[in-house]
Tab-separated table of C-alpha atoms and ligand atoms in Angstrom:
chain	number	residue	atom	x	y	z
A	1052	MET	CA	-15.843	18.170	-12.844
A	1053	LYS	CA	-17.769	15.074	-13.822
A	1054	LYS	CA	-16.492	12.489	-16.159
A	1055	ILE	CA	-17.409	9.117	-17.595
A	1056	LYS	CA	-14.756	6.599	-18.502
A	1057	SER	CA	-15.765	3.549	-20.521
A	1058	ILE	CA	-13.949	0.307	-20.773
A	1059	PHE	CA	-15.320	-1.972	-23.442
A	1060	THR	CA	-12.914	-4.834	-23.591
A	1061	ALA	CA	-11.901	-6.276	-26.914
A	1062	LEU	CA	-15.024	-7.703	-28.550
A	1063	PRO	CA	-15.096	-10.091	-31.523
A	1064	PRO	CA	-16.182	-8.414	-34.811
A	1065	ALA	CA	-19.584	-10.172	-34.758
A	1066	ALA	CA	-20.327	-8.732	-31.327
A	1067	VAL	CA	-19.279	-5.267	-32.464
A	1068	LEU	CA	-21.680	-5.571	-35.428
A	1069	ALA	CA	-24.467	-6.790	-33.148
A	1070	LEU	CA	-23.856	-3.874	-30.790
A	1071	ALA	CA	-23.857	-1.412	-33.677
A	1072	LEU	CA	-27.195	-2.807	-34.894
A	1073	LEU	CA	-28.601	-2.556	-31.388
A	1074	CYS	CA	-27.504	1.080	-31.225
A	1075	VAL	CA	-29.167	1.840	-34.551
A	1076	PHE	CA	-32.423	-0.063	-34.064
A	1077	GLY	CA	-32.764	0.144	-30.301
A	1078	GLU	CA	-34.131	-2.681	-28.182
A	1079	PRO	CA	-36.997	-3.489	-25.874
A	1080	VAL	CA	-36.676	-2.178	-22.346
A	1081	SER	CA	-38.800	-3.509	-19.480
A	1082	ALA	CA	-40.500	-1.390	-16.810
A	1083	GLY	CA	-37.486	-1.783	-14.548
A	1084	GLY	CA	-35.227	-0.483	-17.275
A	1085	LYS	CA	-33.628	-3.827	-18.027
A	1086	ARG	CA	-33.021	-5.331	-21.414
A	1087	GLU	CA	-34.987	-8.373	-22.430
A	1088	THR	CA	-32.913	-9.624	-25.328
A	1089	GLY	CA	-30.901	-12.843	-25.150
A	1090	GLU	CA	-27.730	-10.779	-25.558
A	1091	ARG	CA	-28.037	-9.786	-21.922
A	1092	SER	CA	-26.991	-13.153	-20.535
A	1093	SER	CA	-23.633	-13.008	-22.288
A	1094	SER	CA	-22.748	-9.412	-21.431
A	1095	PHE	CA	-22.522	-7.783	-18.059
A	1096	SER	CA	-22.487	-4.051	-17.675
A	1097	VAL	CA	-21.363	-2.341	-14.474
A	1098	LEU	CA	-21.697	1.276	-13.437
A	1099	VAL	CA	-19.113	2.274	-10.840
A	1100	TYR	CA	-20.742	5.249	-9.155
A	1101	ILE	CA	-18.096	7.368	-7.416
A	1102	THR	CA	-19.645	9.515	-4.682
A	1103	GLY	CA	-17.092	12.298	-5.016
A	1104	MET	CA	-13.951	12.275	-7.136
A	1105	LEU	CA	-11.426	9.516	-7.661
A	1106	ALA	CA	-8.280	11.564	-7.054
A	1107	GLY	CA	-7.141	11.588	-3.438
A	1108	SER	CA	-9.827	9.158	-2.233
A	1109	PRO	CA	-8.314	5.694	-1.705
A	1110	PRO	CA	-11.613	3.782	-1.398
A	1111	TYR	CA	-12.766	5.154	-4.744
A	1112	GLU	CA	-9.456	4.760	-6.590
A	1113	LEU	CA	-9.208	1.156	-5.395
A	1114	MET	CA	-12.793	0.371	-6.370
A	1115	ALA	CA	-12.295	1.756	-9.878
A	1116	ALA	CA	-9.007	-0.126	-10.254
A	1117	GLY	CA	-10.616	-3.394	-9.133
A	1118	ALA	CA	-13.508	-3.007	-11.569
A	1119	GLU	CA	-11.192	-2.076	-14.444
A	1120	ASN	CA	-8.984	-5.057	-13.671
A	1121	PHE	CA	-11.974	-7.351	-13.656
A	1122	ALA	CA	-13.249	-6.016	-16.984
A	1123	ALA	CA	-9.786	-6.408	-18.512
A	1124	SER	CA	-9.820	-10.112	-17.712
A	1125	HIS	CA	-13.503	-10.788	-18.584
A	1126	SER	CA	-14.313	-9.967	-22.179
A	1127	ASN	CA	-18.082	-9.988	-21.566
A	1128	VAL	CA	-17.867	-7.365	-18.817
A	1129	SER	CA	-17.983	-3.628	-19.423
A	1130	VAL	CA	-17.412	-0.972	-16.807
A	1131	LYS	CA	-18.320	2.685	-16.720
A	1132	ILE	CA	-16.835	4.866	-14.039
A	1133	TYR	CA	-18.881	7.932	-13.153
A	1134	GLU	CA	-17.547	10.623	-10.847
A	1135	ALA	CA	-20.594	12.191	-9.213
A	1136	GLY	CA	-18.790	15.171	-7.678
A	1137	PHE	CA	-19.069	16.565	-4.168
A	1138	ASN	CA	-22.637	17.863	-4.156
A	1139	GLN	CA	-24.275	15.142	-2.080
A	1140	ALA	CA	-27.729	16.669	-2.622
A	1141	GLU	CA	-27.475	15.767	-6.320
A	1142	TRP	CA	-26.432	12.148	-5.971
A	1143	GLU	CA	-29.855	10.467	-5.909
A	1144	GLU	CA	-31.151	12.347	-8.946
A	1145	GLN	CA	-27.913	11.765	-10.867
A	1146	LEU	CA	-27.935	8.064	-10.085
A	1147	SER	CA	-31.597	7.830	-11.090
A	1148	SER	CA	-30.862	9.291	-14.521
A	1149	LEU	CA	-27.986	6.873	-15.026
A	1150	VAL	CA	-30.101	3.896	-13.953
A	1151	ALA	CA	-33.030	5.078	-16.092
A	1152	SER	CA	-30.950	4.358	-19.203
A	1153	GLY	CA	-31.440	0.666	-18.433
A	1154	GLU	CA	-27.833	0.208	-19.448
A	1155	PHE	CA	-26.460	-1.372	-16.295
A	1156	ASP	CA	-26.852	-4.846	-14.857
A	1157	LEU	CA	-25.208	-3.640	-11.695
A	1158	VAL	CA	-24.447	-0.393	-9.890
A	1159	LEU	CA	-21.346	-0.616	-7.730
A	1160	GLY	CA	-20.428	2.048	-5.183
A	1161	SER	CA	-18.482	2.623	-1.981
A	1162	ASN	CA	-19.956	4.956	0.579
A	1163	PRO	CA	-21.841	4.540	3.859
A	1164	SER	CA	-24.558	6.908	2.653
A	1165	LEU	CA	-25.188	5.138	-0.662
A	1166	PRO	CA	-27.584	2.342	0.371
A	1167	GLU	CA	-30.290	4.835	1.382
A	1168	ILE	CA	-29.846	6.631	-1.920
A	1169	CYS	CA	-29.985	3.344	-3.838
A	1170	ALA	CA	-33.099	2.322	-1.933
A	1171	GLY	CA	-34.720	5.554	-3.178
A	1172	VAL	CA	-33.574	4.932	-6.753
A	1173	GLY	CA	-34.638	1.289	-6.486
A	1174	LYS	CA	-38.227	2.301	-5.718
A	1175	ARG	CA	-38.396	3.825	-9.193
A	1176	PHE	CA	-36.363	1.061	-10.883
A	1177	PRO	CA	-37.145	-2.135	-8.943
A	1178	ASP	CA	-35.116	-4.428	-11.220
A	1179	GLN	CA	-31.878	-2.525	-10.726
A	1180	LYS	CA	-29.297	-4.251	-8.527
A	1181	PHE	CA	-26.843	-2.355	-6.294
A	1182	ILE	CA	-23.730	-3.541	-4.475
A	1183	ILE	CA	-22.187	-1.101	-2.029
A	1184	THR	CA	-18.968	-1.520	-0.063
A	1185	ASP	CA	-18.024	0.502	3.029
A	1186	ALA	CA	-21.673	0.345	4.070
A	1187	SER	CA	-24.074	-1.773	6.060
A	1188	TYR	CA	-27.691	-2.175	4.999
A	1189	THR	CA	-29.987	-5.193	5.111
A	1190	GLY	CA	-33.488	-6.181	4.124
A	1191	ASN	CA	-33.683	-4.674	0.631
A	1192	ASP	CA	-33.730	-7.325	-2.118
A	1193	SER	CA	-32.020	-4.995	-4.579
A	1194	ILE	CA	-29.073	-4.054	-2.367
A	1195	CYS	CA	-26.104	-6.016	-1.064
A	1196	THR	CA	-23.508	-4.365	1.194
A	1197	TYR	CA	-20.029	-5.118	2.495
A	1198	MET	CA	-18.796	-3.236	5.525
A	1199	TYR	CA	-15.145	-2.863	6.452
A	1200	ASN	CA	-14.544	-3.146	10.156
A	1201	GLN	CA	-13.033	0.319	10.346
A	1202	TYR	CA	-13.127	0.233	14.137
A	1203	GLU	CA	-10.348	-2.363	13.839
A	1204	GLN	CA	-8.194	-0.385	11.417
A	1205	SER	CA	-8.556	2.695	13.623
A	1206	LEU	CA	-7.765	0.613	16.699
A	1207	TYR	CA	-4.351	-0.475	15.448
A	1208	LEU	CA	-3.521	2.864	13.810
A	1209	GLY	CA	-4.544	4.541	17.078
A	1210	TYR	CA	-2.294	2.164	19.030
A	1211	LEU	CA	0.616	3.127	16.775
A	1212	ALA	CA	-0.215	6.823	17.219
A	1213	GLY	CA	-0.259	6.219	20.974
A	1214	LEU	CA	3.152	4.537	20.916
A	1215	ILE	CA	4.585	7.423	18.888
A	1216	THR	CA	3.136	10.320	20.910
A	1217	THR	CA	4.574	8.820	24.109
A	1218	SER	CA	7.945	8.024	22.493
A	1219	PRO	CA	11.205	9.946	22.317
A	1220	MET	CA	10.912	10.137	18.504
A	1221	ALA	CA	12.243	13.416	17.092
A	1222	LYS	CA	8.912	15.146	16.401
A	1223	ALA	CA	7.060	13.744	19.417
A	1224	ASN	CA	6.499	16.251	22.244
A	1225	PRO	CA	5.904	15.491	25.941
A	1226	GLU	CA	2.137	16.049	25.618
A	1227	LYS	CA	0.042	12.915	25.252
A	1228	LYS	CA	-2.177	14.407	22.589
A	1229	ILE	CA	-3.145	13.001	19.200
A	1230	GLY	CA	-5.329	14.523	16.497
A	1231	PHE	CA	-8.012	13.501	14.034
A	1232	ILE	CA	-9.120	15.547	11.036
A	1233	ALA	CA	-12.403	14.502	9.411
A	1234	ALA	CA	-13.946	15.856	6.232
A	1235	GLN	CA	-17.457	15.502	7.634
A	1236	GLN	CA	-19.229	13.613	10.391
A	1237	TYR	CA	-21.285	10.513	9.627
A	1238	PRO	CA	-22.276	7.490	11.736
A	1239	LEU	CA	-19.406	5.190	10.639
A	1240	LEU	CA	-16.899	7.915	11.456
A	1241	ASP	CA	-18.474	8.968	14.767
A	1242	LYS	CA	-19.212	5.463	16.048
A	1243	HIS	CA	-16.382	3.296	14.671
A	1244	ILE	CA	-13.503	5.247	13.163
A	1245	VAL	CA	-12.884	7.979	15.736
A	1246	PRO	CA	-13.684	5.888	18.846
A	1247	GLY	CA	-11.462	3.083	17.503
A	1248	PHE	CA	-8.593	5.505	17.055
A	1249	LEU	CA	-8.815	6.848	20.621
A	1250	ASP	CA	-9.435	3.390	22.139
A	1251	GLY	CA	-6.332	2.062	20.348
A	1252	ALA	CA	-4.192	4.990	21.502
A	1253	ARG	CA	-5.349	4.479	25.086
A	1254	MET	CA	-4.329	0.828	24.904
A	1255	ALA	CA	-0.793	2.212	24.444
A	1256	ASP	CA	-1.246	4.813	27.215
A	1257	PRO	CA	-4.539	5.505	29.022
A	1258	GLY	CA	-3.559	9.157	29.559
A	1259	ILE	CA	-3.809	10.062	25.864
A	1260	SER	CA	-6.367	12.631	24.713
A	1261	LEU	CA	-7.754	13.387	21.248
A	1262	ASP	CA	-8.195	16.709	19.451
A	1263	PHE	CA	-10.911	16.152	16.805
A	1264	ARG	CA	-11.664	18.686	14.046
A	1265	VAL	CA	-13.918	18.780	10.973
A	1266	VAL	CA	-13.037	20.348	7.595
A	1267	GLY	CA	-16.613	20.551	6.274
A	1268	ASN	CA	-15.918	19.004	2.857
A	1269	TRP	CA	-13.734	16.371	1.139
A	1270	TYR	CA	-11.496	18.665	-0.907
A	1271	ASP	CA	-10.370	21.764	0.998
A	1272	ALA	CA	-6.685	21.043	1.651
A	1273	ASN	CA	-6.078	24.642	2.809
A	1274	LYS	CA	-8.679	24.333	5.548
A	1275	ALA	CA	-7.197	20.990	6.640
A	1276	ALA	CA	-3.755	22.633	6.708
A	1277	ASP	CA	-5.070	25.464	8.916
A	1278	LEU	CA	-6.721	22.998	11.286
A	1279	ALA	CA	-3.540	20.930	11.490
A	1280	SER	CA	-1.511	24.023	12.218
A	1281	SER	CA	-3.695	25.041	15.143
A	1282	MET	CA	-3.755	21.473	16.452
A	1283	ILE	CA	0.054	21.274	16.360
A	1284	ALA	CA	0.171	24.593	18.239
A	1285	GLY	CA	-2.108	22.944	20.819
A	1286	GLY	CA	0.278	20.016	21.337
A	1287	VAL	CA	-0.809	17.395	18.786
A	1288	ASP	CA	2.148	15.468	17.381
A	1289	VAL	CA	0.448	12.482	15.673
A	1290	PHE	CA	-2.551	12.750	13.354
A	1291	ALA	CA	-5.036	10.588	11.513
A	1292	ALA	CA	-7.410	11.854	8.844
A	1293	ILE	CA	-10.464	10.678	6.961
A	1294	ALA	CA	-10.673	13.610	4.627
A	1295	GLY	CA	-10.224	12.495	1.006
A	1296	GLY	CA	-8.216	15.035	-1.001
A	1297	ALA	CA	-8.224	17.517	1.908
A	1298	ALA	CA	-5.826	15.218	3.810
A	1299	GLN	CA	-3.001	16.494	1.590
A	1300	GLY	CA	-3.159	19.801	3.508
A	1301	LEU	CA	-2.570	17.953	6.767
A	1302	ILE	CA	0.371	16.022	5.310
A	1303	LYS	CA	2.001	19.226	4.033
A	1304	THR	CA	1.582	20.987	7.387
A	1305	ALA	CA	2.829	17.998	9.345
A	1306	ALA	CA	5.924	17.897	7.112
A	1307	GLU	CA	6.555	21.640	7.455
A	1308	GLN	CA	5.854	21.986	11.176
A	1309	GLY	CA	7.105	18.650	12.454
A	1310	ALA	CA	4.398	16.094	13.255
A	1311	TYR	CA	3.526	12.520	12.279
A	1312	VAL	CA	0.549	11.116	10.388
A	1313	VAL	CA	-0.852	7.594	10.446
A	1314	PHE	CA	-2.867	6.968	7.310
A	1315	HIS	CA	-5.976	4.853	6.743
A	1316	ASN	CA	-6.696	2.618	3.755
A	1317	THR	CA	-3.694	3.044	1.460
A	1318	ASN	CA	0.086	3.185	1.144
A	1319	GLU	CA	0.862	6.885	1.528
A	1320	TYR	CA	4.429	6.644	2.919
A	1321	SER	CA	6.056	8.234	-0.105
A	1322	ALA	CA	3.826	11.353	0.134
A	1323	ALA	CA	6.020	12.508	3.046
A	1324	PRO	CA	8.821	10.124	4.058
A	1325	GLY	CA	9.441	10.175	7.789
A	1326	VAL	CA	6.166	12.040	8.376
A	1327	ILE	CA	3.742	9.286	7.381
A	1328	ALA	CA	4.583	6.937	10.240
A	1329	GLY	CA	2.230	4.068	9.435
A	1330	CYS	CA	-0.286	3.085	6.762
A	1331	GLY	CA	-3.250	0.788	7.011
A	1332	ILE	CA	-4.593	-0.911	3.934
A	1333	MET	CA	-8.117	-1.583	2.766
A	1334	GLU	CA	-8.257	-4.494	0.301
A	1335	GLN	CA	-11.010	-2.846	-1.679
A	1336	LYS	CA	-9.510	-3.813	-5.035
A	1337	LYS	CA	-9.498	-7.502	-4.080
A	1338	LEU	CA	-13.015	-7.271	-2.615
A	1339	VAL	CA	-14.373	-5.577	-5.743
A	1340	GLU	CA	-12.897	-8.245	-8.011
A	1341	GLU	CA	-14.426	-10.984	-5.825
A	1342	ILE	CA	-17.785	-9.201	-5.762
A	1343	LEU	CA	-17.855	-8.863	-9.547
A	1344	LEU	CA	-17.047	-12.541	-10.004
A	1345	ASP	CA	-19.890	-13.462	-7.648
A	1346	ALA	CA	-22.209	-11.052	-9.455
A	1347	LEU	CA	-21.315	-12.540	-12.822
A	1348	GLU	CA	-22.002	-16.023	-11.478
A	1349	GLY	CA	-25.284	-14.975	-9.858
A	1350	LYS	CA	-23.988	-15.689	-6.345
A	1351	ILE	CA	-24.682	-12.338	-4.669
A	1352	ARG	CA	-27.031	-12.537	-1.699
A	1353	TYR	CA	-29.060	-9.364	-2.073
A	1354	GLY	CA	-30.660	-8.095	1.100
A	1355	THR	CA	-27.629	-9.066	3.181
A	1356	SER	CA	-24.564	-7.309	4.572
A	1357	ARG	CA	-21.167	-8.841	5.313
A	1358	THR	CA	-18.579	-7.299	7.634
A	1359	VAL	CA	-14.924	-7.779	6.685
A	1360	GLY	CA	-11.874	-6.844	8.724
A	1361	VAL	CA	-8.373	-7.951	9.609
A	1362	LYS	CA	-9.220	-11.616	10.300
A	1363	GLU	CA	-10.974	-11.958	6.955
A	1364	GLY	CA	-7.998	-10.403	5.158
A	1365	TYR	CA	-9.612	-7.157	3.960
A	1366	LEU	CA	-7.895	-4.723	6.320
A	1367	GLY	CA	-4.197	-4.718	7.059
A	1368	PHE	CA	-1.081	-2.707	7.770
A	1369	ILE	CA	1.878	-2.019	5.482
A	1370	ALA	CA	4.771	-3.051	7.716
A	1371	ASP	CA	7.334	-3.951	5.070
A	1372	ASP	CA	7.731	-0.559	3.398
A	1373	PRO	CA	11.305	0.739	3.845
A	1374	LEU	CA	9.867	4.182	4.643
A	1375	TYR	CA	8.211	2.586	7.672
A	1376	THR	CA	11.054	0.352	8.788
A	1377	SER	CA	13.679	3.091	8.388
A	1378	HIS	CA	11.769	5.874	10.180
A	1379	VAL	CA	9.927	4.110	12.991
A	1380	PRO	CA	12.205	2.669	15.708
A	1381	GLN	CA	12.435	-1.099	16.099
A	1382	ASP	CA	10.981	-1.198	19.635
A	1383	ILE	CA	7.837	0.619	18.479
A	1384	ARG	CA	7.526	-1.640	15.440
A	1385	ASN	CA	7.882	-4.723	17.657
A	1386	LYS	CA	5.154	-3.551	20.043
A	1387	PHE	CA	2.944	-2.655	17.090
A	1388	ASP	CA	3.506	-6.051	15.400
A	1389	SER	CA	2.446	-7.903	18.487
A	1390	PHE	CA	-0.659	-5.688	18.951
A	1391	PHE	CA	-1.628	-6.147	15.306
A	1392	ALA	CA	-1.184	-9.924	15.636
A	1393	ASP	CA	-3.444	-9.846	18.699
A	1394	VAL	CA	-6.124	-7.891	16.806
A	1395	LYS	CA	-5.913	-10.427	13.998
A	1396	ALA	CA	-6.188	-13.320	16.437
A	1397	GLY	CA	-9.228	-11.742	18.099
A	1398	LYS	CA	-7.282	-11.351	21.373
A	1399	ILE	CA	-8.029	-7.643	21.818
A	1400	PRO	CA	-11.496	-7.465	23.340
A	1401	TYR	CA	-13.861	-4.832	21.998
A	1402	SER	CA	-17.476	-4.627	20.956
A	1403	LEU	CA	-18.365	-3.046	17.641
A	1404	PRO	CA	-20.782	-0.217	18.436
A	1405	PRO	CA	-24.038	-0.318	16.447
A	1406	LEU	CA	-24.222	2.287	13.649
B	543	RBF	N1	-13.929	9.159	1.455
B	543	RBF	C1	-13.031	9.620	0.610
B	543	RBF	O1	-11.881	9.147	0.627
B	543	RBF	N2	-13.340	10.612	-0.295
B	543	RBF	C2	-14.570	11.165	-0.373
B	543	RBF	O2	-14.807	12.060	-1.184
B	543	RBF	C3	-15.575	10.671	0.513
B	543	RBF	N3	-16.835	11.175	0.508
B	543	RBF	C4	-17.739	10.725	1.424
B	543	RBF	C5	-19.036	11.259	1.448
B	543	RBF	C6	-19.974	10.809	2.380
B	543	RBF	C7	-21.359	11.382	2.386
B	543	RBF	C8	-19.616	9.811	3.314
B	543	RBF	C9	-20.604	9.315	4.329
B	543	RBF	C10	-18.335	9.281	3.299
B	543	RBF	C11	-17.398	9.718	2.363
B	543	RBF	N4	-16.111	9.184	2.340
B	543	RBF	C12	-15.193	9.650	1.437
B	543	RBF	C13	-15.682	8.237	3.371
B	543	RBF	C14	-15.472	6.861	2.892
B	543	RBF	O3	-16.668	6.381	2.362
B	543	RBF	C15	-14.948	5.988	4.019
B	543	RBF	O4	-15.897	5.886	5.037
B	543	RBF	C16	-13.702	6.478	4.602
B	543	RBF	O5	-12.771	6.723	3.627
B	543	RBF	C17	-13.130	5.461	5.591
B	543	RBF	O6	-12.744	4.310	4.972
């Protein structure tokens, strides 16, 4: 299902009248689809293009929340949130039609595959600006990207998984085997996220192996549950997942059959207390608010990409949740704390593989 949500923050009556007149009489639109009236400088319109659905996808929910927050505190900013759905083949055409309206000063999105799509759209609408997080792309004057160092988040979540699988915790078995369930394969996952997870686990114990499986889409929780079940039968006792809504199937199976899950990007402890053994956090909401402020002030450096991780304060770990402190033994938490501090201090050597 696709849906558009609009947030037009409280406007003074004169502005409402002006907008109504604009709607009735129309306005000039340039070749690039941008407005040429003076009104443009005082209003800023953002399209948040969600490559999938909001529900169950932390990066998207956080991006939408950040943009809504920003609009709520800036009366000249309006935000539309568009859920594009799961048919990736449709995304470029859909985005083109939205951009063709000339309505948006900025398109904001979060997906490693979006820059290429925006570059295609940008060829038809050269004045349109795009800012994409969770992606790395340089050299296009219409596109600015921000990449999370997901190798790092996977490294410390993998280390925690490694500590747990080799521990005497109740659901840990003697096998040194951890699991990863992915919705689909893509370069950031194959080169940063999965290798980081295994590298981190092996820093806890070099004898650990990884069972990696792919769901095939971002929503099939039943398929993820089936995969998890067969992985548990094969000896996996700690999982990670990058699977959007499908991850709920893993969580359910882990709870029913007795396994642990470490979760990327968001606080998921309460989804299954005692099963979700650790949660990383992606500060996407903060990043989006900062990006929008820069965009409003004309400070975005289009054509560039910035990488943000633990040191920069955009990736973290939720260590103070009672569902973490009460279910994960103190000795494991202590070892994890010191590893995380080392990652933050740049003391854990690694090289970020090229994408
Ligand atoms: N992450 C989600 O949480 N939900 C999604 O629906 C989703 N769809 C994606 C589609 C494509 C084509 C790609 C490349 C990634 C997608 N991601 C999705 C992954 C997301 O952008 C991010 O890389 C991971 O969540 C790790 O932070």
